[in-house]
PDB file of C-alpha atoms in Angstrom:
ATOM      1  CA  UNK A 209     -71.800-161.296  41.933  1.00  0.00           C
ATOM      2  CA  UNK A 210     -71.403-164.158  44.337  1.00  0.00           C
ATOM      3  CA  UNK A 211     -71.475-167.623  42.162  1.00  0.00           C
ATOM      4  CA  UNK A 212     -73.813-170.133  43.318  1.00  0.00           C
ATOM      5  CA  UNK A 213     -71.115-173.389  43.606  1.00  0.00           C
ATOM      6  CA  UNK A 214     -71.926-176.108  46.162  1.00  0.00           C
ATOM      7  CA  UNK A 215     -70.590-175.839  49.428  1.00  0.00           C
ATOM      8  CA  UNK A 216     -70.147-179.281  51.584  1.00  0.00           C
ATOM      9  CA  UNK A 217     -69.677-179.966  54.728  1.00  0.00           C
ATOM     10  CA  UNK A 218     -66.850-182.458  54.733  1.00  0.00           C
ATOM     11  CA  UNK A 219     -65.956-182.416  58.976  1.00  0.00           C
ATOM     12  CA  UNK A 220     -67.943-180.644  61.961  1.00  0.00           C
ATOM     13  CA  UNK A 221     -64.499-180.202  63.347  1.00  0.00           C
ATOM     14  CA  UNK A 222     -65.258-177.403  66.054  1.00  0.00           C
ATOM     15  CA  UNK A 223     -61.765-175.872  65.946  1.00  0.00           C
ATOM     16  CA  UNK A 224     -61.554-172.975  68.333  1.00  0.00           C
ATOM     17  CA  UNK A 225     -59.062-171.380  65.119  1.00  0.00           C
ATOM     18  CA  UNK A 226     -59.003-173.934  62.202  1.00  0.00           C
ATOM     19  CA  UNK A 227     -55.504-173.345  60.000  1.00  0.00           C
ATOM     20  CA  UNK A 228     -53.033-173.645  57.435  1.00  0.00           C
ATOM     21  CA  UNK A 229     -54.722-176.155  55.690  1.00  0.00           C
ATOM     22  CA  UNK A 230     -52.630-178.305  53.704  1.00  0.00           C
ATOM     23  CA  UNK A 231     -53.216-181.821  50.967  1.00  0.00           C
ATOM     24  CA  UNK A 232     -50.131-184.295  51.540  1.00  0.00           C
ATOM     25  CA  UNK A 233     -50.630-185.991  47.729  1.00  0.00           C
ATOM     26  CA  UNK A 234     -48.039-188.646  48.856  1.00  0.00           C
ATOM     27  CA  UNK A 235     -50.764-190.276  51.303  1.00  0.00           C
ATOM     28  CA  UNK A 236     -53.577-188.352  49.777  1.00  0.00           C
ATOM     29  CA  UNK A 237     -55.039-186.795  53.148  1.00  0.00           C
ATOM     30  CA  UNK A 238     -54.941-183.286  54.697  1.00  0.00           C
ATOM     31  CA  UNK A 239     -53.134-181.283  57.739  1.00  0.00           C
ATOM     32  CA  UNK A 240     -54.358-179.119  59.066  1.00  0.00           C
ATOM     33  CA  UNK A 241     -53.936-177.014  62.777  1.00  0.00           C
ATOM     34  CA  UNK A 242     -56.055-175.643  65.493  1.00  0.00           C
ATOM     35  CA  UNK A 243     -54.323-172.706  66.690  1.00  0.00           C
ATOM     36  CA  UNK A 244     -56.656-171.981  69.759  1.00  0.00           C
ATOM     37  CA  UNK A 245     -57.481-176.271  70.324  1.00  0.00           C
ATOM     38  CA  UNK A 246     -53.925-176.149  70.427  1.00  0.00           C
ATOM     39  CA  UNK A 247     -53.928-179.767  68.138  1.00  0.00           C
ATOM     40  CA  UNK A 248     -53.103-180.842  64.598  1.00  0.00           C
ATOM     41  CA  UNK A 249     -55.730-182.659  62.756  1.00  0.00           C
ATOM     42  CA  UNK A 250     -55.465-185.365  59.521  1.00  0.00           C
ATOM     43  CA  UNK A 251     -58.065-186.345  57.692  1.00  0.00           C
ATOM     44  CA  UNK A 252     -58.864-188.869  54.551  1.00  0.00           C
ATOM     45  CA  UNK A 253     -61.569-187.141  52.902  1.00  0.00           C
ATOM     46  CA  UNK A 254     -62.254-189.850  50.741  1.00  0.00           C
ATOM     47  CA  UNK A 255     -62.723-192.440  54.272  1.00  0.00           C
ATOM     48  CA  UNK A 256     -63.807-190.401  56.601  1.00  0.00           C
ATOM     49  CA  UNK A 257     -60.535-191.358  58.853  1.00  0.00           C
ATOM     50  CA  UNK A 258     -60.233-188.470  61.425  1.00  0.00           C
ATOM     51  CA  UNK A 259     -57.205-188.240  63.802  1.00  0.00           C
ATOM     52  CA  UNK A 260     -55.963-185.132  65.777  1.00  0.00           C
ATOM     53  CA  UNK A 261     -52.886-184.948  68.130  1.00  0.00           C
ATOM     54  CA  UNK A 262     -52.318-182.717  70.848  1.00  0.00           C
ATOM     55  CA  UNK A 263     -49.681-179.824  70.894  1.00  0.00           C
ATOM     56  CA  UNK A 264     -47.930-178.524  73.789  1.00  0.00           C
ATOM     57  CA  UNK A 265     -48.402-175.204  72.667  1.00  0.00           C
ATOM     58  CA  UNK A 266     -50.172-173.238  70.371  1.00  0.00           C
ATOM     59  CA  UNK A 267     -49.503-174.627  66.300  1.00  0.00           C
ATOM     60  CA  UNK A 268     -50.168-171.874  64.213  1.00  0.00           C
ATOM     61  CA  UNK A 269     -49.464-173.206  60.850  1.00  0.00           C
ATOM     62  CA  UNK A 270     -47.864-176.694  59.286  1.00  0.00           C
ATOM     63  CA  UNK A 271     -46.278-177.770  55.866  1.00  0.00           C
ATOM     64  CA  UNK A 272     -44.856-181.246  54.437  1.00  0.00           C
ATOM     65  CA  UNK A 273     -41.189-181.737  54.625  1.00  0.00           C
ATOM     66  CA  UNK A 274     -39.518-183.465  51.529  1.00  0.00           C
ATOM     67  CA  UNK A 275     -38.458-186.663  54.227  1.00  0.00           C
ATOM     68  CA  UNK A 276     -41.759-187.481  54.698  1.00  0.00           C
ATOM     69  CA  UNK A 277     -41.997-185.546  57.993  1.00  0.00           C
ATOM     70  CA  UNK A 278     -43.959-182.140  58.796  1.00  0.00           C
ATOM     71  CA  UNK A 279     -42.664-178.602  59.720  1.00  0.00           C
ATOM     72  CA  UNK A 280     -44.442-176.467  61.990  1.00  0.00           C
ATOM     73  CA  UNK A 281     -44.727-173.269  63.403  1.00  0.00           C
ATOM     74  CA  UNK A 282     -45.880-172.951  66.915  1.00  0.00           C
ATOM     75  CA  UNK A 283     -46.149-170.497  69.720  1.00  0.00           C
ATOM     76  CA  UNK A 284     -43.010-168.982  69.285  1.00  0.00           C
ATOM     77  CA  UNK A 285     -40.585-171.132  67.581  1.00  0.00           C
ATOM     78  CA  UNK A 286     -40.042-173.381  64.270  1.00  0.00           C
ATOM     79  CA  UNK A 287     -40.459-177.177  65.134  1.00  0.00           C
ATOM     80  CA  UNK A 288     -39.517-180.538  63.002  1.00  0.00           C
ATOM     81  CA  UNK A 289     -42.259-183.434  63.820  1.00  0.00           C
ATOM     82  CA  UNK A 290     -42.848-186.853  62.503  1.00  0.00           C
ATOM     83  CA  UNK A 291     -46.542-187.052  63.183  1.00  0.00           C
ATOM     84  CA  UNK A 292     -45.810-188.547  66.846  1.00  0.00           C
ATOM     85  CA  UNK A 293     -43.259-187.839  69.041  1.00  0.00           C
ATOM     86  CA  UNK A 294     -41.556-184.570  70.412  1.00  0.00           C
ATOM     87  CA  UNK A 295     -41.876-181.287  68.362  1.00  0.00           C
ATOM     88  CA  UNK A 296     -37.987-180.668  67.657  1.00  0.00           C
ATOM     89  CA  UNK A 297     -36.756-176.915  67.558  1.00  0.00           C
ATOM     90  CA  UNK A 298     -35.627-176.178  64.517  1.00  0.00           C
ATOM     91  CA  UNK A 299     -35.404-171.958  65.141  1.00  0.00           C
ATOM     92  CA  UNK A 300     -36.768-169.128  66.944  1.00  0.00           C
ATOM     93  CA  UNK A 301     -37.524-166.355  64.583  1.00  0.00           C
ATOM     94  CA  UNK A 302     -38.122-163.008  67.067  1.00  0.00           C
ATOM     95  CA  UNK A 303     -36.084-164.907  70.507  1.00  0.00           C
ATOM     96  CA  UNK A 304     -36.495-160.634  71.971  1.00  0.00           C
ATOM     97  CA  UNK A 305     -39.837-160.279  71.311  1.00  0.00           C
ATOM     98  CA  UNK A 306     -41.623-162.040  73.892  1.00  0.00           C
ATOM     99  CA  UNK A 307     -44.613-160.291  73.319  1.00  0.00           C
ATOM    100  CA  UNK A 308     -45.252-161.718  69.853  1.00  0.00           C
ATOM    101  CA  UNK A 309     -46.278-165.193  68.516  1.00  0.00           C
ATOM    102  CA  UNK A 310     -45.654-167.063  65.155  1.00  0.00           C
ATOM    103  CA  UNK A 311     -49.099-166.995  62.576  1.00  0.00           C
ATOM    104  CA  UNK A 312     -49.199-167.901  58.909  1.00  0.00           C
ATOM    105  CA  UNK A 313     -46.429-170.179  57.819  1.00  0.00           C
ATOM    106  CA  UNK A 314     -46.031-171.866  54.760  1.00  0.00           C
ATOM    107  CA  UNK A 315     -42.842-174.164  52.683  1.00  0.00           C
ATOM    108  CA  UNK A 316     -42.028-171.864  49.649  1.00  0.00           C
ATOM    109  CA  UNK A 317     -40.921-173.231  45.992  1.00  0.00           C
ATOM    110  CA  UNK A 318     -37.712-173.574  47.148  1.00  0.00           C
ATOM    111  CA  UNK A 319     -38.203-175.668  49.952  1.00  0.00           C
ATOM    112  CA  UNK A 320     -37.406-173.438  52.578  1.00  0.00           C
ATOM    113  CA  UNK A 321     -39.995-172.538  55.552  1.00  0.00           C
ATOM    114  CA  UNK A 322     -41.312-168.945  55.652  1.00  0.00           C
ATOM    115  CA  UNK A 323     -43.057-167.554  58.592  1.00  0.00           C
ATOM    116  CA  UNK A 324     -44.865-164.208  59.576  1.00  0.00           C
ATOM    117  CA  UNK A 325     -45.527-163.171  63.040  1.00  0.00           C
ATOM    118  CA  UNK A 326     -47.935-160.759  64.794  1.00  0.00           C
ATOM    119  CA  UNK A 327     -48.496-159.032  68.339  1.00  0.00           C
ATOM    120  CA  UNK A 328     -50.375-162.127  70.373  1.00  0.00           C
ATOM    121  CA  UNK A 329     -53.862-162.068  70.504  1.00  0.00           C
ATOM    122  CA  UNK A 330     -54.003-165.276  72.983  1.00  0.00           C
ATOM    123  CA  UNK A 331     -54.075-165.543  76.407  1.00  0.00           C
ATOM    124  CA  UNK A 332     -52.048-168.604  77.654  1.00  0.00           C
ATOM    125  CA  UNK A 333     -55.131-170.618  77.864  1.00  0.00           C
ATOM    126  CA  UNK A 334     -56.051-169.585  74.460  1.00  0.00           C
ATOM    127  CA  UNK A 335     -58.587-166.867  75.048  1.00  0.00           C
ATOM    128  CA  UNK A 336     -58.829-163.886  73.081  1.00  0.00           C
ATOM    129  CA  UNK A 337     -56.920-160.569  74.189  1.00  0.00           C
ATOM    130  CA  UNK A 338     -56.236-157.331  72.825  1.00  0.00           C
ATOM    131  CA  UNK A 339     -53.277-157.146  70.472  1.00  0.00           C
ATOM    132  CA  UNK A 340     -50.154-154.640  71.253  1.00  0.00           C
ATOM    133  CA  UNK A 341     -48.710-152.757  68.465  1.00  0.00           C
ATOM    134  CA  UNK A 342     -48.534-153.690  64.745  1.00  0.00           C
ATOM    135  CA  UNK A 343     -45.084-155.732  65.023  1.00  0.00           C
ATOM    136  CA  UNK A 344     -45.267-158.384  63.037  1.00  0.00           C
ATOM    137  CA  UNK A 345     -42.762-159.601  60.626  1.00  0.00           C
ATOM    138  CA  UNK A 346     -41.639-162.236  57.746  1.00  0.00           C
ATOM    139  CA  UNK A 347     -38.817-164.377  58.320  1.00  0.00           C
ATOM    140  CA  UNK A 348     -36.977-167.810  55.982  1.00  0.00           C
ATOM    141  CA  UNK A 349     -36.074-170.655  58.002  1.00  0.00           C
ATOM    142  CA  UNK A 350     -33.471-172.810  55.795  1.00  0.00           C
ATOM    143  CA  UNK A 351     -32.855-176.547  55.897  1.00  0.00           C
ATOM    144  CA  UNK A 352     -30.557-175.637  58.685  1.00  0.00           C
ATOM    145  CA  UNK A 353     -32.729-173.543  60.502  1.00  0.00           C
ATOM    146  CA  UNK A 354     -30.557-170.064  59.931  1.00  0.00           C
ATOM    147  CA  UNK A 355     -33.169-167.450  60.095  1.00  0.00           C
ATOM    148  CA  UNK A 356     -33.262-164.229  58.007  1.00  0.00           C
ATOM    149  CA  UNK A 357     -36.119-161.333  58.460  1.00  0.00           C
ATOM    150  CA  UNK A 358     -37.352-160.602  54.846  1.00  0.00           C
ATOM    151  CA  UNK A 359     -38.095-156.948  54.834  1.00  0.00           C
ATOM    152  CA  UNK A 360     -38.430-154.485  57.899  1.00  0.00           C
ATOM    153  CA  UNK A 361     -42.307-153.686  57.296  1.00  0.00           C
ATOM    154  CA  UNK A 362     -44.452-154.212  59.737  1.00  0.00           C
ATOM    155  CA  UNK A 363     -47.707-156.220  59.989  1.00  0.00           C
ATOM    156  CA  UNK A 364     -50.523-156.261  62.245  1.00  0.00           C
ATOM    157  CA  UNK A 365     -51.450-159.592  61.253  1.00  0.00           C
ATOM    158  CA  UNK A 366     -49.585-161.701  58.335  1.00  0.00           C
ATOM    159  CA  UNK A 367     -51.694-163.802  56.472  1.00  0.00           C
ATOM    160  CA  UNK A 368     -51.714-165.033  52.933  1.00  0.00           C
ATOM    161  CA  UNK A 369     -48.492-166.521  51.205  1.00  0.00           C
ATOM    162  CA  UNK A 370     -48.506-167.001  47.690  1.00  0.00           C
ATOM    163  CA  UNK A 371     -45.215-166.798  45.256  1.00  0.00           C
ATOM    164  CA  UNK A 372     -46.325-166.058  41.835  1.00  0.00           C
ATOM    165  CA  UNK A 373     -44.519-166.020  38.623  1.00  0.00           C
ATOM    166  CA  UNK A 374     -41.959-163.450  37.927  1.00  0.00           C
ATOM    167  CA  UNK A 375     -40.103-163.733  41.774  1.00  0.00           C
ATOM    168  CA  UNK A 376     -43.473-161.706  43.154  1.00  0.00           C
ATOM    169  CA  UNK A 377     -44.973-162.817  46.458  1.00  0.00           C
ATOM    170  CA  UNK A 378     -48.305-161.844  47.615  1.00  0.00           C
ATOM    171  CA  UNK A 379     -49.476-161.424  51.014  1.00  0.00           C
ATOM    172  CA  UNK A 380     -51.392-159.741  53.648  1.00  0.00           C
ATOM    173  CA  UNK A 381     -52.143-157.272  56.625  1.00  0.00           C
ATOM    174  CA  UNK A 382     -55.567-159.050  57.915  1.00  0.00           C
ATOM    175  CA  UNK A 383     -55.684-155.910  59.866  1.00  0.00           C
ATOM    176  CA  UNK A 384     -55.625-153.113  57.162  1.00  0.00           C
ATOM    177  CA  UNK A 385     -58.109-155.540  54.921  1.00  0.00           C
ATOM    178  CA  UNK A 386     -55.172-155.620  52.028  1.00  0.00           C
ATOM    179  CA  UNK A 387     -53.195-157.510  50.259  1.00  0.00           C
ATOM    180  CA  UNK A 388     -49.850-156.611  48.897  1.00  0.00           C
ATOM    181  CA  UNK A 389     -47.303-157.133  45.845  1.00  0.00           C
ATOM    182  CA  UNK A 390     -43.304-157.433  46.945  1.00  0.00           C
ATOM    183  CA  UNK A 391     -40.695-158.521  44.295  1.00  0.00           C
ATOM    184  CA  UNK A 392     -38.548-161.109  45.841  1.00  0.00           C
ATOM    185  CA  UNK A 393     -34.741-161.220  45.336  1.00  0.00           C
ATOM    186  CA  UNK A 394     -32.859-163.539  43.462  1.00  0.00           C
ATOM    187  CA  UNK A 395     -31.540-165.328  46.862  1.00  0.00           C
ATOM    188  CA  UNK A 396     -34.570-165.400  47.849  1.00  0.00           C
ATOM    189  CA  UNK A 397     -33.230-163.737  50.969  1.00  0.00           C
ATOM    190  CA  UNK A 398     -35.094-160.171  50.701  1.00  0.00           C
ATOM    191  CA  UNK A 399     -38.515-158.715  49.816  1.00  0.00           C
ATOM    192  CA  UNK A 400     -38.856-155.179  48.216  1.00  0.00           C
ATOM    193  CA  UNK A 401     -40.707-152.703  46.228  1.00  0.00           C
ATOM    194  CA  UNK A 402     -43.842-153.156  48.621  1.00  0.00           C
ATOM    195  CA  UNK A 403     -47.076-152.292  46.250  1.00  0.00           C
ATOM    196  CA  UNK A 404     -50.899-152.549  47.124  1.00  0.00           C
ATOM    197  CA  UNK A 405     -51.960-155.443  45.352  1.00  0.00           C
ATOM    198  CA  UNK A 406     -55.948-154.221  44.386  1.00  0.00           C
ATOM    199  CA  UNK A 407     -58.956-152.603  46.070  1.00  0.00           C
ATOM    200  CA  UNK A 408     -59.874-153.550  49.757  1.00  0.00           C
ATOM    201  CA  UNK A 409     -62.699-156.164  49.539  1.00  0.00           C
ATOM    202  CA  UNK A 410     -65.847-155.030  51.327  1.00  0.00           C
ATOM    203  CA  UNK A 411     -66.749-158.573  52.905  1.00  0.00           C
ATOM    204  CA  UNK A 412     -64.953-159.472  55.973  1.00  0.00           C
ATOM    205  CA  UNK A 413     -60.510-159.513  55.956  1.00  0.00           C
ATOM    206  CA  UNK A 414     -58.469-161.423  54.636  1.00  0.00           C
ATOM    207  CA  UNK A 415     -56.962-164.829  55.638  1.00  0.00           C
ATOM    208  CA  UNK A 416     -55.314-167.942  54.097  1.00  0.00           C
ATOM    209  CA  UNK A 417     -55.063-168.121  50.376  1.00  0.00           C
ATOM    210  CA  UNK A 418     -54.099-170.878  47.621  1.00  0.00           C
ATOM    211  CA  UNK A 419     -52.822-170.357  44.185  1.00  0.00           C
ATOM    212  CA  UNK A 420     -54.945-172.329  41.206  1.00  0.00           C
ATOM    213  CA  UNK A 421     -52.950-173.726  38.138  1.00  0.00           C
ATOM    214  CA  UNK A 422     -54.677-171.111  36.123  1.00  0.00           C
ATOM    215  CA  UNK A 423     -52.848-168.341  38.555  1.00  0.00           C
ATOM    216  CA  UNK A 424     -55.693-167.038  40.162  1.00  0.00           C
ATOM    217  CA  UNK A 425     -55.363-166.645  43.837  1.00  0.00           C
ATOM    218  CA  UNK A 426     -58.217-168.312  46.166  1.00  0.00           C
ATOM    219  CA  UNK A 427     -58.510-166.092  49.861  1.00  0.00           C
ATOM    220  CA  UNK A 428     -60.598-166.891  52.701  1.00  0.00           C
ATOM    221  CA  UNK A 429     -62.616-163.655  54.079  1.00  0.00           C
ATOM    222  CA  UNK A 430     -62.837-164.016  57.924  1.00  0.00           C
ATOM    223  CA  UNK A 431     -64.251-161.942  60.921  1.00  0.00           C
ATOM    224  CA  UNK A 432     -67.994-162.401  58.762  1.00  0.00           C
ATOM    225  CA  UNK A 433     -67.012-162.510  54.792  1.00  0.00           C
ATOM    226  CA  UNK A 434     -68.439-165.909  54.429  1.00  0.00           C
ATOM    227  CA  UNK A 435     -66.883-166.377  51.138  1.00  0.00           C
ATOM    228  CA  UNK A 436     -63.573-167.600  49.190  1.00  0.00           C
ATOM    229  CA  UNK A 437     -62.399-164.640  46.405  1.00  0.00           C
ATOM    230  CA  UNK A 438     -60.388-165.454  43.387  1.00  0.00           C
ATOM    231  CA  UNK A 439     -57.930-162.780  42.508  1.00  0.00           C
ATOM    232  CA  UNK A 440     -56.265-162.527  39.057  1.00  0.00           C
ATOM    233  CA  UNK A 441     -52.590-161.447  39.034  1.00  0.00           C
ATOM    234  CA  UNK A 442     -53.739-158.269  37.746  1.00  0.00           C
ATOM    235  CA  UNK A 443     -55.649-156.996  41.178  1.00  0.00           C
ATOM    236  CA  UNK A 444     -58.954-157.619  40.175  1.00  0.00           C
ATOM    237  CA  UNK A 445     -61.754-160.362  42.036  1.00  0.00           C
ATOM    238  CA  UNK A 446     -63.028-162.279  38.974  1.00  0.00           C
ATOM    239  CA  UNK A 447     -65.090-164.796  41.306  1.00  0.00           C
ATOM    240  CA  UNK A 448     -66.703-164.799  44.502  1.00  0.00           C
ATOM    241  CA  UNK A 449     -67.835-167.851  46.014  1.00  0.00           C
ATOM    242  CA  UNK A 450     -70.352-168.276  49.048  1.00  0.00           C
ATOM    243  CA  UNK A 451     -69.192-170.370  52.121  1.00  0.00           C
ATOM    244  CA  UNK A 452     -71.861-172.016  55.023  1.00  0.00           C
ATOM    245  CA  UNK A 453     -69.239-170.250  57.673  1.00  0.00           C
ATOM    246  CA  UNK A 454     -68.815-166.685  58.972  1.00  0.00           C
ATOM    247  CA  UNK A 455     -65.316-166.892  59.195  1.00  0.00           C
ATOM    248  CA  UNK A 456     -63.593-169.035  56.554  1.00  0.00           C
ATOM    249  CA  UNK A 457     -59.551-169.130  57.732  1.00  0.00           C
ATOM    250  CA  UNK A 458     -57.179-171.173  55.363  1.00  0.00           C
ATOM    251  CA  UNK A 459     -57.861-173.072  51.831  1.00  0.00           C
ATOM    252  CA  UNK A 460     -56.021-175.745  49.681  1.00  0.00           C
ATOM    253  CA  UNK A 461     -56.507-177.782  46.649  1.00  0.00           C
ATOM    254  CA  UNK A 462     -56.769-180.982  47.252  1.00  0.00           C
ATOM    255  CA  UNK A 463     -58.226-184.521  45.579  1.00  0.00           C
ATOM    256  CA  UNK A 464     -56.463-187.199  43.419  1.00  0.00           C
ATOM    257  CA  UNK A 465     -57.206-184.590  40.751  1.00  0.00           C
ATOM    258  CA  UNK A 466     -56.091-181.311  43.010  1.00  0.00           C
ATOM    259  CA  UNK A 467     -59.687-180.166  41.889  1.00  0.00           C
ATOM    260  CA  UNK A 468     -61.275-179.939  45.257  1.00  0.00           C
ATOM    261  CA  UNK A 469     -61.101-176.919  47.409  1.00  0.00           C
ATOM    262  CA  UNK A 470     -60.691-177.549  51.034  1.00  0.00           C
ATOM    263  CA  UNK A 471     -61.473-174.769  53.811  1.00  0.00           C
ATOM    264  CA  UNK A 472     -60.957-173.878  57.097  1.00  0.00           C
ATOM    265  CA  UNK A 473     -62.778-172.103  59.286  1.00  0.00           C
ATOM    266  CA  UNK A 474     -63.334-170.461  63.278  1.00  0.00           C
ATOM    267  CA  UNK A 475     -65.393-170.143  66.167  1.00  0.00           C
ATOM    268  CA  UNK A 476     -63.090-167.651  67.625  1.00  0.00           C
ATOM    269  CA  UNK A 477     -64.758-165.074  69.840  1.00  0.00           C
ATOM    270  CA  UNK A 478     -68.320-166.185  68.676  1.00  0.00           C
ATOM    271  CA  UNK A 479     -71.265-165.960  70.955  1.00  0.00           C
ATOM    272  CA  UNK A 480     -73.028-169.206  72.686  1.00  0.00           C
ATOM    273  CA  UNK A 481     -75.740-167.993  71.022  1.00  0.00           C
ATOM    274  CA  UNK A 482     -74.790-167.828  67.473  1.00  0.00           C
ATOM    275  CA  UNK A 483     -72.984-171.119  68.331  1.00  0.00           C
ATOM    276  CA  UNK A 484     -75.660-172.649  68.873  1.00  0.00           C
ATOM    277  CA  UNK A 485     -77.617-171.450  65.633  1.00  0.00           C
ATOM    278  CA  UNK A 486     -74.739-171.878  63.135  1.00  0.00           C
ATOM    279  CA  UNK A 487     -72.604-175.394  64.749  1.00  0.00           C
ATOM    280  CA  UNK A 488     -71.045-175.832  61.555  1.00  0.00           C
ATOM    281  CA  UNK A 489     -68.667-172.847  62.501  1.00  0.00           C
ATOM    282  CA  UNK A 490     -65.315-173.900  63.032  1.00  0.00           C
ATOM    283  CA  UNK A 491     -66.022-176.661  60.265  1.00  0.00           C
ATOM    284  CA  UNK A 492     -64.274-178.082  57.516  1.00  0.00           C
ATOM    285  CA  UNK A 493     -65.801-177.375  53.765  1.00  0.00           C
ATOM    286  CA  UNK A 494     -65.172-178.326  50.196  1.00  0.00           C
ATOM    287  CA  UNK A 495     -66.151-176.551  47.074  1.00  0.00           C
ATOM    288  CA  UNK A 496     -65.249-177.778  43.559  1.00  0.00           C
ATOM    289  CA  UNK A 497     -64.732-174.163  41.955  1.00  0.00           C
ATOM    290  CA  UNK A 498     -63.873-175.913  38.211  1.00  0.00           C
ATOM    291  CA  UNK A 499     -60.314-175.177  38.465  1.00  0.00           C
ATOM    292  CA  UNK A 500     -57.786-177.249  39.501  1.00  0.00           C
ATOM    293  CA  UNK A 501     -54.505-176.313  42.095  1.00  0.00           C
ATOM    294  CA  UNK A 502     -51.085-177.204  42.683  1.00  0.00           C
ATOM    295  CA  UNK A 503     -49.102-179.378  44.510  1.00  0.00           C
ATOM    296  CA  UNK A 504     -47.354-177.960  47.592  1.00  0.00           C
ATOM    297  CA  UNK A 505     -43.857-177.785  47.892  1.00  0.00           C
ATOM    298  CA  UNK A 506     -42.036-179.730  50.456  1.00  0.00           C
ATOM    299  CA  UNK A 507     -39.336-178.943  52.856  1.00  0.00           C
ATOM    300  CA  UNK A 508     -36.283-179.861  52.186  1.00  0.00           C
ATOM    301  CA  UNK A 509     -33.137-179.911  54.515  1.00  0.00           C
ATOM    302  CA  UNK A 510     -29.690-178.747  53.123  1.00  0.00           C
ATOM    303  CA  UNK A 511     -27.369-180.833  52.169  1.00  0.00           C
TER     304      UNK A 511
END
C-alpha cells in the first residue's frame, strides 16, 4: 500500500523535462537539468537561492567531477563545464547515429562517466516526436574521454543507473516498464548475464532512481505513476510513496544529513488544460522517506 509520507513542494520550477537530479555535498546545493528548457538549474534548498544557465543544446543529464567542475551529457556528445563558460567536448558516444540522442547519464564508483542513449524523441525546438526504432545503448567515458559500448542490447529508452554490491548494475527500458540485473566485469569495461530484475510495476514506467545506504533502490514512475518505489536487491517493492506530480523523472538524497529525498519531475506533452489544474507539474519535491542515501561519486580525470 502507498505510505502516507509528506510530500513538499521545494521549487515551482516549470521544467519542460526536469533531470538527473544530483546533491553537490561540497557546496551543499543541487544540479539538476532541463532536457526540453534546454538549461541547467542549482539550487540551495536550505536559502532558497535559484540560478539556471542556458545550454546550447539539449542537457540530458549532469554529474560532479572530482576538480570541482561538472560533466554533462548533452544532445549528442559528452561535455566538461565549470558552471560558466563553454561546454568542452569531452566524447561523442554513437558519432554514426545521427538519429539518436544522449539520455540518462550518471559518474559511476569509479569515477568514470556512463551514458545510455535512445532513438530522439525531440524535435530541434524541443517538441515531442515519435521515436524510431529501439536503438539505444550504454557506453563509459574515461578521464580521457575513450569511449567503450558496454553490452550490445538494445534499449528503447535507458533510464535508471544504480551499481550495487557484488559488481551488479541495475537499470532500465522506460519503454518495456522493466528494470534489469547485469553483472559487470572486473574492468569495468563490459556488462553481461542480462536478467529481469522483478515484476513490471503497474503505476506509470520507470525513470531516474537513487540507491539508499540501507540498499534499497528509490525509482521515479513517470508518464502518470505519481509515486517514488523502493526496491530491495531481491526484486521486490517494499515501499511505495505518493508524489503531488504525474510524472516524477529523477531523485537524489540530499541534506547535510543525505536524509532528504529530492525529485524531479515533467510537463512534457501535458495538456493546457491539465496545466492549468495541476501547475506544480514540472516541479521540484522533497520527501523525507526515514532513510538516509549516499554520497555521489565524482569524476575523476586520469592521471
Amino acid at each position: 500500500m502507498p505510505e502516507a509520507v509528506e510530500c513538499t513542494l521545494v521549487l515551482n520550477a516549470d521544467d519542460i523535462v526536469g533531470e538527473s537530479i544530483v546533491w553537490d555535498d561540497r557546496r551543499q546545493v543541487l544540479y539538476w537539468v532541463d532536457i526540453g528548457g534546454k538549461r541547467i538549474h542549482r539550487l540551495d534548498p536550505q536559502s532558497g537561492e535559484h540560478k539556471t544557465w542556458p545550454a546550447p543544446e539539449f542537457p540530458t543529464s549532469i554529474g560532479l567531477r572530482e576538480d570541482g567542475g561538472a560533466i554533462l551529457g548533452m544532445t549528442r556528445r559528452v561535455a566538461l563545464w565549470d558552471f560558466d563558460g563553454d561546454f568542452r567536448t569531452l566524447a561523442i558516444p554513437e558519432p554514426n547515429m545521427p538519429d539518436n540522442r544522449l539520455n540518462e547519464g550518471r559518474v559511476a564508483p569509479d569515477g568514470s562517466f556512463w551514458v545510455g542513449t535512445m532513438s530522439s524523441n525531440l524535435t530541434e525546438s524541443g517538441e515531442p516526436k515519435d521515436q524510431g526504432p529501439k536503438s539505444g545503448y550504454y557506453y563509459r567515458v574515461d578521464g580521457t574521454g575513450a569511449v567503450t559500448r558496454l553490452c550490445a542490447d538494445a534499449f528503447g529508452i535507458t533510464n535508471t543507473m544504480i551499481w550495487a554490491q557484488d559488481g551488479v548494475f541495475i537499470t532500465a527500458d522506460t519503454t518495456e516498464n522493466a528494470l534489469y540485473r547485469y553483472r559487470v566485469s572486473p574492468d569495468r569495461l563490459a556488462l553481461s548475464d542480462r536478467q529481469a530484475f522483478g515484476q513490471p510495476f503497474e503505476r506509470g514506467l520507470p525513470d531516474g532512481s537513487c540507491l539508499d545506504s540501507e540498499g534499497g533502490i528509490w525509482t521515479c514512475r513517470v508518464v502518470g505513476g505519481s509515486c517514488l518505489t523502493r526496491t530491495l536487491m531481491d526484486g521486490t517493492v517494499d515501499r511505495v510513496v505518493e508524489l503531488d506530480c504525474s510524472w516524477p523523472t529523477s531523485c537524489t538524497f540530499g541534506g547535510p544529513n543525505l536524509d532528504t529525498l529530492f525529485v524531479t519531475s515533467a510537463r512534457f506533452t501535458m495538456t493546457a488544460e491539465h496545466l492549468q489544474a495541476n501547475p506544480q507539474e514540472g516541479a521540484v519535491f522533497a520527501v523525507r522517506p526515514g532513510v538516509a542515501g549516499l554520497r555521489e561519486p565524482r569524476f575523476r580525470f586520469n592521471d
